[in-house]
Structures are given as C-alpha cells and as structure tokens.
mmCIF file of C-alpha atoms and ligand atoms in Angstrom:
data_model
loop_
_atom_site.group_PDB
_atom_site.id
_atom_site.type_symbol
_atom_site.label_atom_id
_atom_site.label_comp_id
_atom_site.label_asym_id
_atom_site.label_seq_id
_atom_site.Cartn_x
_atom_site.Cartn_y
_atom_site.Cartn_z
ATOM 1 C CA MET A 1 15.508 -8.521 11.956
ATOM 2 C CA LYS A 2 13.990 -7.131 8.937
ATOM 3 C CA LYS A 3 10.851 -5.130 9.509
ATOM 4 C CA ILE A 4 8.349 -5.634 6.946
ATOM 5 C CA LEU A 5 5.324 -3.386 5.592
ATOM 6 C CA LEU A 6 3.026 -5.682 3.556
ATOM 7 C CA LEU A 7 0.530 -3.941 1.366
ATOM 8 C CA GLY A 8 -2.281 -5.968 -0.071
ATOM 9 C CA CYS A 9 -2.301 -8.496 2.861
ATOM 10 C CA SER A 10 -5.576 -10.143 1.803
ATOM 11 C CA GLY A 11 -4.903 -10.927 -1.821
ATOM 12 C CA SER A 12 -3.181 -14.268 -2.956
ATOM 13 C CA ILE A 13 0.388 -12.855 -2.789
ATOM 14 C CA GLY A 14 -0.323 -10.974 0.325
ATOM 15 C CA LYS A 15 -1.416 -14.325 2.088
ATOM 16 C CA GLN A 16 1.516 -16.339 0.896
ATOM 17 C CA THR A 17 3.698 -13.586 1.926
ATOM 18 C CA ILE A 18 2.268 -13.845 5.514
ATOM 19 C CA ASP A 19 3.114 -17.711 5.375
ATOM 20 C CA ILE A 20 6.805 -16.995 4.611
ATOM 21 C CA ILE A 21 7.027 -14.398 7.362
ATOM 22 C CA LYS A 22 5.599 -16.621 9.980
ATOM 23 C CA GLU A 23 8.256 -19.558 8.761
ATOM 24 C CA HIS A 24 11.144 -17.095 9.245
ATOM 25 C CA LYS A 25 10.108 -15.376 12.600
ATOM 26 C CA ASP A 26 13.902 -15.255 13.567
ATOM 27 C CA SER A 27 14.574 -12.811 10.760
ATOM 28 C CA LEU A 28 11.340 -11.177 9.527
ATOM 29 C CA GLN A 29 9.050 -9.089 11.623
ATOM 30 C CA LEU A 30 5.601 -7.793 10.247
ATOM 31 C CA VAL A 31 5.191 -4.417 11.555
ATOM 32 C CA GLY A 32 2.623 -2.827 9.044
ATOM 33 C CA VAL A 33 -0.311 -4.176 7.120
ATOM 34 C CA SER A 34 -2.910 -2.980 4.537
ATOM 35 C CA VAL A 35 -6.107 -4.980 3.851
ATOM 36 C CA TYR A 36 -8.389 -2.488 2.092
ATOM 37 C CA ASN A 37 -11.615 -3.392 3.374
ATOM 38 C CA ASN A 38 -11.270 -6.872 4.745
ATOM 39 C CA VAL A 39 -11.885 -6.110 8.573
ATOM 40 C CA ASP A 40 -12.185 -9.627 9.570
ATOM 41 C CA TYR A 41 -8.713 -10.659 8.181
ATOM 42 C CA LEU A 42 -7.010 -7.479 9.891
ATOM 43 C CA LYS A 43 -8.481 -8.483 13.276
ATOM 44 C CA GLU A 44 -6.742 -12.031 12.720
ATOM 45 C CA LEU A 45 -3.411 -10.166 11.906
ATOM 46 C CA LEU A 46 -3.709 -7.818 14.710
ATOM 47 C CA ALA A 47 -4.263 -10.623 17.074
ATOM 48 C CA GLU A 48 -1.415 -12.710 15.768
ATOM 49 C CA PHE A 49 1.363 -10.086 15.187
ATOM 50 C CA ASP A 50 2.468 -6.985 16.827
ATOM 51 C CA ILE A 51 1.262 -4.551 14.231
ATOM 52 C CA LYS A 52 2.534 -0.926 14.625
ATOM 53 C CA PHE A 53 0.485 0.645 11.465
ATOM 54 C CA ALA A 54 -2.249 -0.583 9.491
ATOM 55 C CA TYR A 55 -4.405 0.583 6.512
ATOM 56 C CA LEU A 56 -7.914 -0.010 6.182
ATOM 57 C CA LYS A 57 -10.353 1.698 3.577
ATOM 58 C CA ASN A 58 -12.757 2.935 6.075
ATOM 59 C CA TYR A 59 -12.416 4.159 9.637
ATOM 60 C CA ASN A 60 -13.145 1.473 12.131
ATOM 61 C CA GLU A 61 -14.108 2.807 15.908
ATOM 62 C CA GLU A 62 -13.932 -0.745 17.287
ATOM 63 C CA LEU A 63 -10.307 -1.559 15.939
ATOM 64 C CA ASN A 64 -9.219 2.006 16.921
ATOM 65 C CA ASN A 65 -10.261 1.171 20.543
ATOM 66 C CA LEU A 66 -9.175 -2.440 20.801
ATOM 67 C CA TYR A 67 -5.602 -1.329 19.587
ATOM 68 C CA PRO A 68 -4.700 2.064 20.844
ATOM 69 C CA ASN A 69 -0.756 1.240 20.079
ATOM 70 C CA THR A 70 -1.552 0.696 16.462
ATOM 71 C CA LYS A 71 -1.500 3.646 14.164
ATOM 72 C CA PHE A 72 -4.494 3.405 11.683
ATOM 73 C CA PHE A 73 -4.446 5.051 8.340
ATOM 74 C CA TYR A 74 -7.656 5.366 6.225
ATOM 75 C CA GLY A 75 -9.216 6.776 2.971
ATOM 76 C CA ASP A 76 -7.643 7.742 -0.323
ATOM 77 C CA ASN A 77 -4.232 8.946 0.949
ATOM 78 C CA GLY A 78 -3.760 6.402 3.603
ATOM 79 C CA LEU A 79 -1.549 4.089 1.460
ATOM 80 C CA GLU A 80 0.533 6.954 0.159
ATOM 81 C CA GLU A 81 1.043 7.942 3.864
ATOM 82 C CA ILE A 82 1.467 4.567 5.460
ATOM 83 C CA VAL A 83 4.773 3.845 3.498
ATOM 84 C CA LYS A 84 6.347 6.769 5.222
ATOM 85 C CA GLU A 85 6.427 4.840 8.650
ATOM 86 C CA ASP A 86 9.379 3.056 10.247
ATOM 87 C CA TYR A 87 10.334 -0.383 8.707
ATOM 88 C CA ASP A 88 13.079 -1.663 6.394
ATOM 89 C CA LEU A 89 11.189 -3.526 3.370
ATOM 90 C CA LEU A 90 7.965 -2.667 1.590
ATOM 91 C CA VAL A 91 6.140 -5.741 0.172
ATOM 92 C CA ASN A 92 3.908 -4.374 -2.358
ATOM 93 C CA ALA A 93 1.252 -6.897 -3.360
ATOM 94 C CA LEU A 94 -1.432 -4.318 -4.182
ATOM 95 C CA VAL A 95 -3.351 -5.005 -7.350
ATOM 96 C CA GLY A 96 -3.711 -2.198 -9.683
ATOM 97 C CA PHE A 97 -2.450 1.369 -10.578
ATOM 98 C CA VAL A 98 -3.047 2.108 -6.762
ATOM 99 C CA GLY A 99 0.294 0.557 -6.125
ATOM 100 C CA PHE A 100 2.479 3.077 -8.055
ATOM 101 C CA VAL A 101 2.268 6.113 -5.624
ATOM 102 C CA PRO A 102 3.035 4.159 -2.536
ATOM 103 C CA THR A 103 6.005 2.325 -4.179
ATOM 104 C CA LEU A 104 7.526 5.845 -5.087
ATOM 105 C CA ASN A 105 6.873 7.281 -1.579
ATOM 106 C CA ALA A 106 8.442 4.236 0.039
ATOM 107 C CA ILE A 107 11.501 4.756 -2.160
ATOM 108 C CA ASN A 108 12.057 8.309 -1.509
ATOM 109 C CA ALA A 109 11.522 7.443 2.346
ATOM 110 C CA ASN A 110 14.856 5.194 1.674
ATOM 111 C CA LYS A 111 12.928 1.852 2.062
ATOM 112 C CA ASP A 112 13.849 -1.146 0.171
ATOM 113 C CA ILE A 113 11.176 -2.625 -2.263
ATOM 114 C CA ALA A 114 9.791 -6.011 -2.837
ATOM 115 C CA LEU A 115 7.627 -5.709 -5.790
ATOM 116 C CA ALA A 116 4.604 -8.008 -6.723
ATOM 117 C CA ASN A 117 2.501 -4.738 -8.163
ATOM 118 C CA LYS A 118 2.948 -4.972 -11.631
ATOM 119 C CA GLU A 119 1.567 -1.725 -12.504
ATOM 120 C CA THR A 120 4.397 0.177 -10.711
ATOM 121 C CA LEU A 121 7.119 -0.480 -13.309
ATOM 122 C CA VAL A 122 4.748 -0.733 -16.225
ATOM 123 C CA ALA A 123 2.998 2.609 -15.766
ATOM 124 C CA GLY A 124 5.963 4.677 -14.195
ATOM 125 C CA GLY A 125 9.262 2.529 -14.853
ATOM 126 C CA GLN A 126 11.159 5.671 -15.815
ATOM 127 C CA ILE A 127 10.344 7.609 -12.655
ATOM 128 C CA ILE A 128 10.643 4.551 -10.276
ATOM 129 C CA MET A 129 14.160 3.481 -11.536
ATOM 130 C CA LYS A 130 15.325 7.017 -11.407
ATOM 131 C CA ALA A 131 14.249 7.364 -7.915
ATOM 132 C CA ILE A 132 15.645 3.760 -6.890
ATOM 133 C CA LYS A 133 19.028 5.141 -8.450
ATOM 134 C CA GLU A 134 19.107 8.485 -6.443
ATOM 135 C CA LYS A 135 18.009 6.702 -3.106
ATOM 136 C CA GLY A 136 20.227 3.889 -3.494
ATOM 137 C CA VAL A 137 17.670 1.449 -2.328
ATOM 138 C CA LYS A 138 17.145 -2.038 -3.515
ATOM 139 C CA LEU A 139 14.352 -3.399 -5.531
ATOM 140 C CA PHE A 140 13.477 -7.176 -5.526
ATOM 141 C CA PRO A 141 10.877 -8.550 -7.947
ATOM 142 C CA ILE A 142 8.181 -10.881 -6.734
ATOM 143 C CA ASP A 143 6.989 -12.739 -9.876
ATOM 144 C CA SER A 144 8.263 -15.968 -10.736
ATOM 145 C CA GLU A 145 9.907 -14.901 -14.177
ATOM 146 C CA HIS A 146 11.703 -11.933 -12.790
ATOM 147 C CA SER A 147 12.840 -13.850 -9.656
ATOM 148 C CA ALA A 148 14.099 -16.495 -12.042
ATOM 149 C CA ILE A 149 16.087 -14.093 -14.100
ATOM 150 C CA LEU A 150 17.367 -12.505 -10.782
ATOM 151 C CA GLN A 151 18.561 -15.897 -9.823
ATOM 152 C CA CYS A 152 19.893 -16.635 -13.279
ATOM 153 C CA LEU A 153 22.204 -13.527 -13.232
ATOM 154 C CA GLN A 154 23.693 -14.486 -9.899
ATOM 155 C CA GLY A 155 27.477 -14.730 -10.091
ATOM 156 C CA HIS A 156 27.531 -13.609 -13.813
ATOM 157 C CA ASN A 157 28.483 -10.197 -15.504
ATOM 158 C CA LYS A 158 25.729 -8.377 -17.087
ATOM 159 C CA LYS A 159 27.736 -7.097 -19.967
ATOM 160 C CA ASP A 160 27.789 -11.096 -21.025
ATOM 161 C CA VAL A 161 23.997 -11.248 -21.122
ATOM 162 C CA LYS A 162 22.687 -11.891 -24.695
ATOM 163 C CA LYS A 163 19.125 -12.443 -24.033
ATOM 164 C CA LEU A 164 16.522 -12.506 -21.273
ATOM 165 C CA ILE A 165 14.020 -15.530 -21.995
ATOM 166 C CA ILE A 166 10.642 -15.192 -20.347
ATOM 167 C CA THR A 167 8.639 -18.087 -20.187
ATOM 168 C CA ALA A 168 4.835 -18.191 -20.577
ATOM 169 C CA SER A 169 2.229 -20.690 -19.749
ATOM 170 C CA GLY A 170 0.128 -19.296 -22.246
ATOM 171 C CA GLY A 171 -2.952 -19.065 -19.945
ATOM 172 C CA SER A 172 -6.308 -20.822 -19.924
ATOM 173 C CA PHE A 173 -6.849 -20.694 -23.776
ATOM 174 C CA ARG A 174 -3.579 -21.546 -24.894
ATOM 175 C CA ASP A 175 -4.923 -24.590 -26.899
ATOM 176 C CA LYS A 176 -7.447 -22.394 -28.733
ATOM 177 C CA ARG A 177 -7.160 -20.591 -31.932
ATOM 178 C CA ARG A 178 -8.205 -16.961 -32.232
ATOM 179 C CA ASP A 179 -11.458 -17.662 -33.934
ATOM 180 C CA GLU A 180 -12.173 -19.949 -31.186
ATOM 181 C CA LEU A 181 -12.186 -17.356 -28.723
ATOM 182 C CA GLU A 182 -15.213 -15.551 -30.033
ATOM 183 C CA ASN A 183 -17.643 -17.027 -27.373
ATOM 184 C CA VAL A 184 -15.519 -18.015 -24.527
ATOM 185 C CA THR A 185 -17.071 -17.499 -20.979
ATOM 186 C CA LEU A 186 -15.744 -15.895 -17.792
ATOM 187 C CA GLU A 187 -15.602 -19.302 -16.033
ATOM 188 C CA ASP A 188 -13.490 -20.791 -18.972
ATOM 189 C CA ALA A 189 -10.952 -17.524 -18.724
ATOM 190 C CA LEU A 190 -10.708 -18.139 -15.030
ATOM 191 C CA HIS A 191 -9.559 -21.602 -15.141
ATOM 192 C CA HIS A 192 -5.689 -21.377 -15.249
ATOM 193 C CA PRO A 193 -3.954 -24.587 -16.106
ATOM 194 C CA ASN A 194 -1.225 -24.309 -13.981
ATOM 195 C CA TRP A 195 -1.280 -21.349 -11.264
ATOM 196 C CA SER A 196 -3.863 -20.579 -8.801
ATOM 197 C CA MET A 197 -3.859 -16.640 -8.714
ATOM 198 C CA GLY A 198 -6.301 -13.613 -8.276
ATOM 199 C CA SER A 199 -8.895 -13.264 -11.009
ATOM 200 C CA LYS A 200 -7.485 -10.093 -12.513
ATOM 201 C CA ILE A 201 -4.074 -11.642 -13.286
ATOM 202 C CA THR A 202 -5.770 -14.985 -14.504
ATOM 203 C CA ILE A 203 -7.502 -13.002 -17.119
ATOM 204 C CA ASP A 204 -4.491 -11.015 -17.924
ATOM 205 C CA SER A 205 -2.824 -14.491 -18.281
ATOM 206 C CA ALA A 206 -5.358 -15.397 -20.589
ATOM 207 C CA THR A 207 -4.899 -12.344 -22.814
ATOM 208 C CA MET A 208 -1.054 -12.627 -22.353
ATOM 209 C CA MET A 209 -1.348 -9.024 -21.439
ATOM 210 C CA ASN A 210 0.482 -10.027 -18.243
ATOM 211 C CA LYS A 211 3.450 -11.388 -20.425
ATOM 212 C CA GLY A 212 3.525 -8.213 -21.986
ATOM 213 C CA PHE A 213 3.761 -6.427 -18.775
ATOM 214 C CA GLU A 214 6.412 -8.688 -17.389
ATOM 215 C CA ILE A 215 8.600 -7.805 -20.638
ATOM 216 C CA ILE A 216 8.171 -4.154 -19.741
ATOM 217 C CA GLU A 217 9.032 -4.922 -15.998
ATOM 218 C CA ALA A 218 12.121 -6.936 -17.075
ATOM 219 C CA HIS A 219 13.288 -3.992 -19.314
ATOM 220 C CA TYR A 220 13.290 -1.710 -16.105
ATOM 221 C CA LEU A 221 14.321 -4.232 -13.551
ATOM 222 C CA PHE A 222 17.416 -5.560 -15.332
ATOM 223 C CA ASP A 223 17.948 -2.524 -17.672
ATOM 224 C CA ILE A 224 17.760 -4.557 -20.856
ATOM 225 C CA PRO A 225 16.826 -3.165 -24.380
ATOM 226 C CA PHE A 226 13.506 -4.613 -25.672
ATOM 227 C CA ASP A 227 15.070 -6.541 -28.532
ATOM 228 C CA LYS A 228 17.106 -8.503 -25.913
ATOM 229 C CA ILE A 229 13.906 -9.838 -24.201
ATOM 230 C CA GLU A 230 12.023 -12.737 -25.699
ATOM 231 C CA PRO A 231 8.845 -14.636 -24.539
ATOM 232 C CA VAL A 232 8.657 -18.193 -25.154
ATOM 233 C CA LEU A 233 5.586 -20.545 -24.494
ATOM 234 C CA HIS A 234 6.389 -23.244 -21.843
ATOM 235 C CA TYR A 235 3.280 -25.149 -20.894
ATOM 236 C CA SER A 236 4.506 -26.927 -17.717
ATOM 237 C CA SER A 237 5.548 -23.734 -15.875
ATOM 238 C CA ILE A 238 8.722 -25.505 -14.514
ATOM 239 C CA VAL A 239 11.260 -23.391 -16.041
ATOM 240 C CA HIS A 240 10.413 -19.770 -14.768
ATOM 241 C CA SER A 241 12.633 -17.820 -17.068
ATOM 242 C CA MET A 242 16.305 -18.056 -18.542
ATOM 243 C CA VAL A 243 19.221 -15.745 -19.293
ATOM 244 C CA GLU A 244 21.357 -16.647 -22.498
ATOM 245 C CA TYR A 245 24.735 -15.383 -22.292
ATOM 246 C CA GLU A 246 27.281 -14.274 -25.181
ATOM 247 C CA ASP A 247 28.933 -17.825 -25.268
ATOM 248 C CA GLY A 248 25.787 -19.570 -26.000
ATOM 249 C CA SER A 249 25.105 -20.979 -22.463
ATOM 250 C CA VAL A 250 21.587 -20.671 -21.262
ATOM 251 C CA ILE A 251 20.891 -20.594 -17.354
ATOM 252 C CA ALA A 252 17.411 -21.424 -16.472
ATOM 253 C CA GLN A 253 15.620 -21.519 -12.954
ATOM 254 C CA MET A 254 13.149 -24.414 -12.359
ATOM 255 C CA SER A 255 10.928 -25.189 -9.439
ATOM 256 C CA ASN A 256 7.223 -26.139 -8.967
ATOM 257 C CA PRO A 257 4.903 -23.418 -9.972
ATOM 258 C CA ASP A 258 4.318 -21.914 -6.350
ATOM 259 C CA MET A 259 4.621 -18.184 -5.427
ATOM 260 C CA HIS A 260 6.172 -18.955 -2.070
ATOM 261 C CA LEU A 261 9.463 -19.373 -3.601
ATOM 262 C CA PRO A 262 9.786 -15.842 -5.367
ATOM 263 C CA ILE A 263 8.416 -14.376 -2.225
ATOM 264 C CA ARG A 264 10.758 -16.061 -0.146
ATOM 265 C CA TYR A 265 13.634 -15.322 -2.380
ATOM 266 C CA ALA A 266 12.742 -11.325 -2.377
ATOM 267 C CA LEU A 267 12.455 -11.240 1.421
ATOM 268 C CA LEU A 268 15.517 -13.190 2.285
ATOM 269 C CA PHE A 269 17.738 -12.455 -0.647
ATOM 270 C CA PRO A 270 20.470 -13.568 -1.459
ATOM 271 C CA ASN A 271 19.531 -16.938 0.490
ATOM 272 C CA ASN A 272 17.643 -19.950 -0.846
ATOM 273 C CA LEU A 273 16.176 -21.200 2.472
ATOM 274 C CA LYS A 274 13.721 -24.040 2.879
ATOM 275 C CA ASP A 275 10.657 -23.846 5.155
ATOM 276 C CA GLU A 276 7.390 -25.454 5.691
ATOM 277 C CA ASN A 277 6.198 -24.221 2.101
ATOM 278 C CA SER A 278 9.110 -25.409 0.064
ATOM 279 C CA GLN A 279 8.259 -27.933 -2.743
ATOM 280 C CA TYR A 280 10.562 -30.177 -4.579
ATOM 281 C CA LEU A 281 10.698 -31.502 -8.229
ATOM 282 C CA ASP A 282 10.314 -35.153 -8.481
ATOM 283 C CA PHE A 283 12.936 -36.279 -11.028
ATOM 284 C CA SER A 284 11.804 -39.748 -10.440
ATOM 285 C CA LYS A 285 9.048 -38.787 -12.838
ATOM 286 C CA MET A 286 9.099 -37.506 -16.341
ATOM 287 C CA LEU A 287 9.088 -33.849 -16.719
ATOM 288 C CA ASN A 288 7.916 -32.030 -19.659
ATOM 289 C CA LEU A 289 10.312 -29.108 -20.538
ATOM 290 C CA ASP A 290 8.834 -28.273 -23.922
ATOM 291 C CA PHE A 291 9.220 -24.675 -25.392
ATOM 292 C CA ARG A 292 7.412 -23.182 -28.399
ATOM 293 C CA PRO A 293 7.591 -19.541 -29.928
ATOM 294 C CA VAL A 294 5.258 -17.093 -29.092
ATOM 295 C CA ASP A 295 2.946 -16.427 -32.022
ATOM 296 C CA TYR A 296 2.398 -12.598 -31.982
ATOM 297 C CA GLY A 297 -0.529 -12.714 -34.304
ATOM 298 C CA ARG A 298 -2.340 -15.162 -31.698
ATOM 299 C CA TYR A 299 -1.343 -12.859 -28.821
ATOM 300 C CA PRO A 300 -1.157 -9.472 -30.197
ATOM 301 C CA LEU A 301 -1.057 -7.797 -26.731
ATOM 302 C CA VAL A 302 2.387 -9.321 -26.331
ATOM 303 C CA LYS A 303 3.752 -7.570 -29.489
ATOM 304 C CA LEU A 304 1.762 -4.255 -28.406
ATOM 305 C CA ALA A 305 3.394 -4.312 -24.863
ATOM 306 C CA LYS A 306 6.921 -4.527 -26.530
ATOM 307 C CA GLU A 307 6.116 -1.569 -28.740
ATOM 308 C CA VAL A 308 4.608 0.584 -26.189
ATOM 309 C CA GLY A 309 7.321 -0.414 -23.779
ATOM 310 C CA SER A 310 10.031 0.530 -26.085
ATOM 311 C CA LEU A 311 8.527 4.068 -26.378
ATOM 312 C CA GLU A 312 8.759 4.422 -22.606
ATOM 313 C CA GLY A 313 7.096 7.719 -21.773
ATOM 314 C CA SER A 314 3.252 7.799 -20.681
ATOM 315 C CA PHE A 315 1.854 4.827 -22.852
ATOM 316 C CA GLY A 316 2.573 2.241 -20.104
ATOM 317 C CA ALA A 317 0.095 4.211 -17.808
ATOM 318 C CA ILE A 318 -2.244 4.314 -20.495
ATOM 319 C CA LEU A 319 -1.767 0.602 -21.165
ATOM 320 C CA ILE A 320 -2.487 -0.242 -17.535
ATOM 321 C CA GLY A 321 -5.502 2.101 -17.402
ATOM 322 C CA ALA A 322 -7.025 0.671 -20.518
ATOM 323 C CA ASN A 323 -6.354 -3.100 -19.454
ATOM 324 C CA ASP A 324 -7.630 -2.519 -15.780
ATOM 325 C CA GLU A 325 -10.875 -0.983 -16.967
ATOM 326 C CA ALA A 326 -11.498 -3.493 -19.811
ATOM 327 C CA VAL A 327 -10.596 -6.678 -17.629
ATOM 328 C CA SER A 328 -12.944 -5.239 -14.980
ATOM 329 C CA LEU A 329 -15.724 -4.784 -17.692
ATOM 330 C CA PHE A 330 -15.195 -8.533 -18.653
ATOM 331 C CA LEU A 331 -15.200 -9.760 -14.937
ATOM 332 C CA ASN A 332 -18.486 -8.130 -14.568
ATOM 333 C CA ARG A 333 -19.732 -9.818 -17.768
ATOM 334 C CA HIS A 334 -20.267 -6.364 -19.527
ATOM 335 C CA ILE A 335 -17.990 -7.166 -22.439
ATOM 336 C CA LYS A 336 -16.800 -10.369 -24.233
ATOM 337 C CA PHE A 337 -13.087 -11.884 -23.805
ATOM 338 C CA MET A 338 -11.939 -10.685 -27.287
ATOM 339 C CA GLU A 339 -13.401 -7.143 -26.688
ATOM 340 C CA ILE A 340 -10.501 -6.551 -23.910
ATOM 341 C CA GLU A 341 -7.908 -6.387 -26.475
ATOM 342 C CA GLU A 342 -10.123 -4.505 -28.928
ATOM 343 C CA TYR A 343 -10.746 -1.742 -26.115
ATOM 344 C CA ILE A 344 -6.891 -1.578 -25.356
ATOM 345 C CA PHE A 345 -5.912 -1.144 -29.016
ATOM 346 C CA ASP A 346 -8.502 1.513 -29.427
ATOM 347 C CA THR A 347 -7.449 3.443 -26.165
ATOM 348 C CA LEU A 348 -3.978 3.690 -27.315
ATOM 349 C CA LYS A 349 -4.769 4.689 -30.666
ATOM 350 C CA HIS A 350 -6.400 7.896 -29.182
ATOM 351 C CA ALA A 351 -4.144 8.585 -26.421
ATOM 352 C CA HIS A 352 -1.847 11.590 -26.017
ATOM 353 C CA PHE A 353 1.970 10.744 -25.506
ATOM 354 C CA ILE A 354 4.258 12.270 -23.275
ATOM 355 C CA GLN A 355 8.006 11.327 -23.468
ATOM 356 C CA ASN A 356 9.169 12.173 -20.046
ATOM 357 C CA PRO A 357 5.954 12.131 -17.880
ATOM 358 C CA ASN A 358 6.152 13.380 -14.340
ATOM 359 C CA VAL A 359 4.216 11.915 -11.428
ATOM 360 C CA LYS A 360 1.227 13.945 -12.262
ATOM 361 C CA ASP A 361 1.210 12.947 -15.844
ATOM 362 C CA ILE A 362 1.345 9.404 -15.266
ATOM 363 C CA ILE A 363 -1.637 9.610 -12.683
ATOM 364 C CA GLU A 364 -3.548 11.591 -15.322
ATOM 365 C CA ALA A 365 -2.553 9.340 -18.213
ATOM 366 C CA ASN A 366 -3.980 6.322 -16.286
ATOM 367 C CA ARG A 367 -7.190 8.077 -15.258
ATOM 368 C CA TRP A 368 -7.845 9.082 -18.767
ATOM 369 C CA ALA A 369 -7.474 5.602 -20.211
ATOM 370 C CA LYS A 370 -9.886 4.198 -17.573
ATOM 371 C CA ASP A 371 -12.506 6.947 -18.484
ATOM 372 C CA TYR A 372 -12.011 6.362 -22.149
ATOM 373 C CA VAL A 373 -12.724 2.656 -21.729
ATOM 374 C CA LYS A 374 -15.674 3.283 -19.500
ATOM 375 C CA ASN A 375 -16.987 6.032 -21.808
ATOM 376 C CA ARG A 376 -16.551 3.792 -24.996
ATOM 377 C CA TRP A 377 -18.619 1.075 -23.197
ATOM 378 C CA ALA A 378 -21.341 3.376 -21.887
ATOM 379 C CA ASN A 379 -21.755 4.734 -25.247
ATOM 380 C CA LYS A 380 -21.734 1.189 -27.235
HETATM 381 MG MG1 MG B 1 4.588 -14.007 -13.579
#
C-alpha cells in the first residue's frame, strides 16, 4: 500500500489524481490532503477517505469537531509542515511558487515526490535536485511531456541520448501572427484547442511560457543540457514528447491528451495499468501527426526560458515570480495579453542575479519579481 499526501486537491490535476486513487484502492491510499479554501470539497474527501491530516487555509471549528482523529494544518506555514507527516509519496499539484518549499521539506523528510507543480523546479531546480540526490528519494513528473520522456527513456542508456524533443500544442493563439495578438481577449486566451486545464496554465500555454518552463524542468529532471532540448509544435497533442538517440532512432510516446495517464504513471511507476479513465487512440480514423519548428520570434518567452535556464541560479525564481504576477494581472483584466511578456522581459532586465542561491535567496528573488511587476502596473 502506497500512502499518499495530495497537495492541491481541488485543482484540475488534484481532482484527476483523486480519480486515479479511487481506481487503484488496492495499492494507493489517500492519507493527507490540502484544499486551500474549498471547505465543501474537503468535507466530501473527509467523508469518503480515511484522511489522517489535512490542510485548509483558515481554522475551521466545525471540521475540527466532526473529525477529531484528523490532524488539521492551517495558515501560512501549514503546507510546509504537513509534508513532514507519515506517508510515502507526495503528489504536489499546487499551483504557483507556494509549491516550492513543501516539495523541498518533503524531500528532506525522505518522501518520494510526484511533481505537477512547475514552479518547484523552474525556481529552485539546483536546490531540489541536490536534495533529491542527497536523500536518495525518487522524483516522478506529472506533466504529459515529462512523463512521455520518462517513458521513452525506459530500457535505454542515457549516454545514448542525442536530444529530448518536447512537443507543444501552441496554445490558444497558435494560428495568429504576433501583430494579431494586440487586442485578443481573456476569453480568447482561455480557450485552449486540445487540453482542458486550469486558467493560469491555459494562459501560460497561450504565451508558451509553459513550454519554456517545461524545457527548464526537463533539464533538471533528466540532467540534460539545454542545447539538447528542443521544442517542436505538434497541433494534435497526440505525441507528448520524444527522445532521439545517437543512432538516429526517435522514440515517441503517444496517447489521447488526458492527464489521467501521466498521473497514473507517476503514482504506479513503472506499471502501465488500465482503469476506468483509460482512453485509447482510434487507429481506424486518420490521425494527424504533423510537426513544425518553433519560431522563437513568434514565441520569445520560449527563447528567454532557454537563456534564463542555462544560467541556472536565481533567475528561474525571478521568471516564475514575474510570470505569476503578470498572468494574474491579465486574468483580472488589468493588462493586455501582449503585456504579459513585456512585463516579464522588463523584470528580468532589472533583476539581481545570484549564481548559487540558497532557499532564502530563491524566496526573496521570487517576492522581488512579484513586487516589481505589481509596482510597475500600479505606477503605469
Ligand atoms: Mg505539459
């Protein structure tokens, strides 16, 4: 039985993780959860599962009385503390930089990690991978691209890898030129052609910042230099990523675009089990598997992420902070779509670089970047 702590239950990845846990009750046991402020959803979870510990943003008297055997965590430090409880695998499906310290604390408490939180590796990849190595714990990606690469690497020698090829759907505006993006709306941006996801990541997909983050994550997850990681546009989102080997052979992982698959693979690694959520490709119909190069002029944030990533150090945390805040301004209709990247470039231009940051430096760099974006907007 694998005991699971799931942070970020009420989000899109969190709910799909619950689906997978329900389907594999013989091997997976949900023992801990976090819901931020969704009290009703926490009540549902407490009624259905034997939850030993739970995080909620604010103290809740009613739940405390109803579930005396559940240990509740609250407030600013609650997420950083709950990861020290008794379980085997942390599924980190938190959205945003708030996911960084809980991951690190969990590693230091000798827990294996299934990581959907992008900010953890982009902001603090050096620190996280060092801790992973020191503690000897396992790190499984929950992202279709990195899960695909992990699957494509099975049974092969890493020294034979020539390149990781990360596919990108291109997001909601892939058929628009840059000059057509000037007046696009929030509603247009939230309409992703292939994936149904949370609003933050749907915007990150439209700017392709998300692909930039995934390149940085791939660098840390698979210990591959940036010049060996190549993004490629693939509109149908059937090939989720590929590994090219030195002999010219390319191994691809294909499936319907459905996050249940990478979640299941991370939770049940190395098994490819089926369950109620499994979907199958239909080869009796024509499948379109076209690939086209990424134009870095059209998607400058992908290029920026490669450059920032290559430097390592504190700029990843700056990138995350600036993007978080700029996307939040866009989601609140305060800035235009094209201003997101403008804010990010400007923030990096003014940021202070630290080559070997500690945890405090990372947190401070992230906070500085958020404040910089906020101030820039407030003083516009
Ligand atoms: Mg992805």
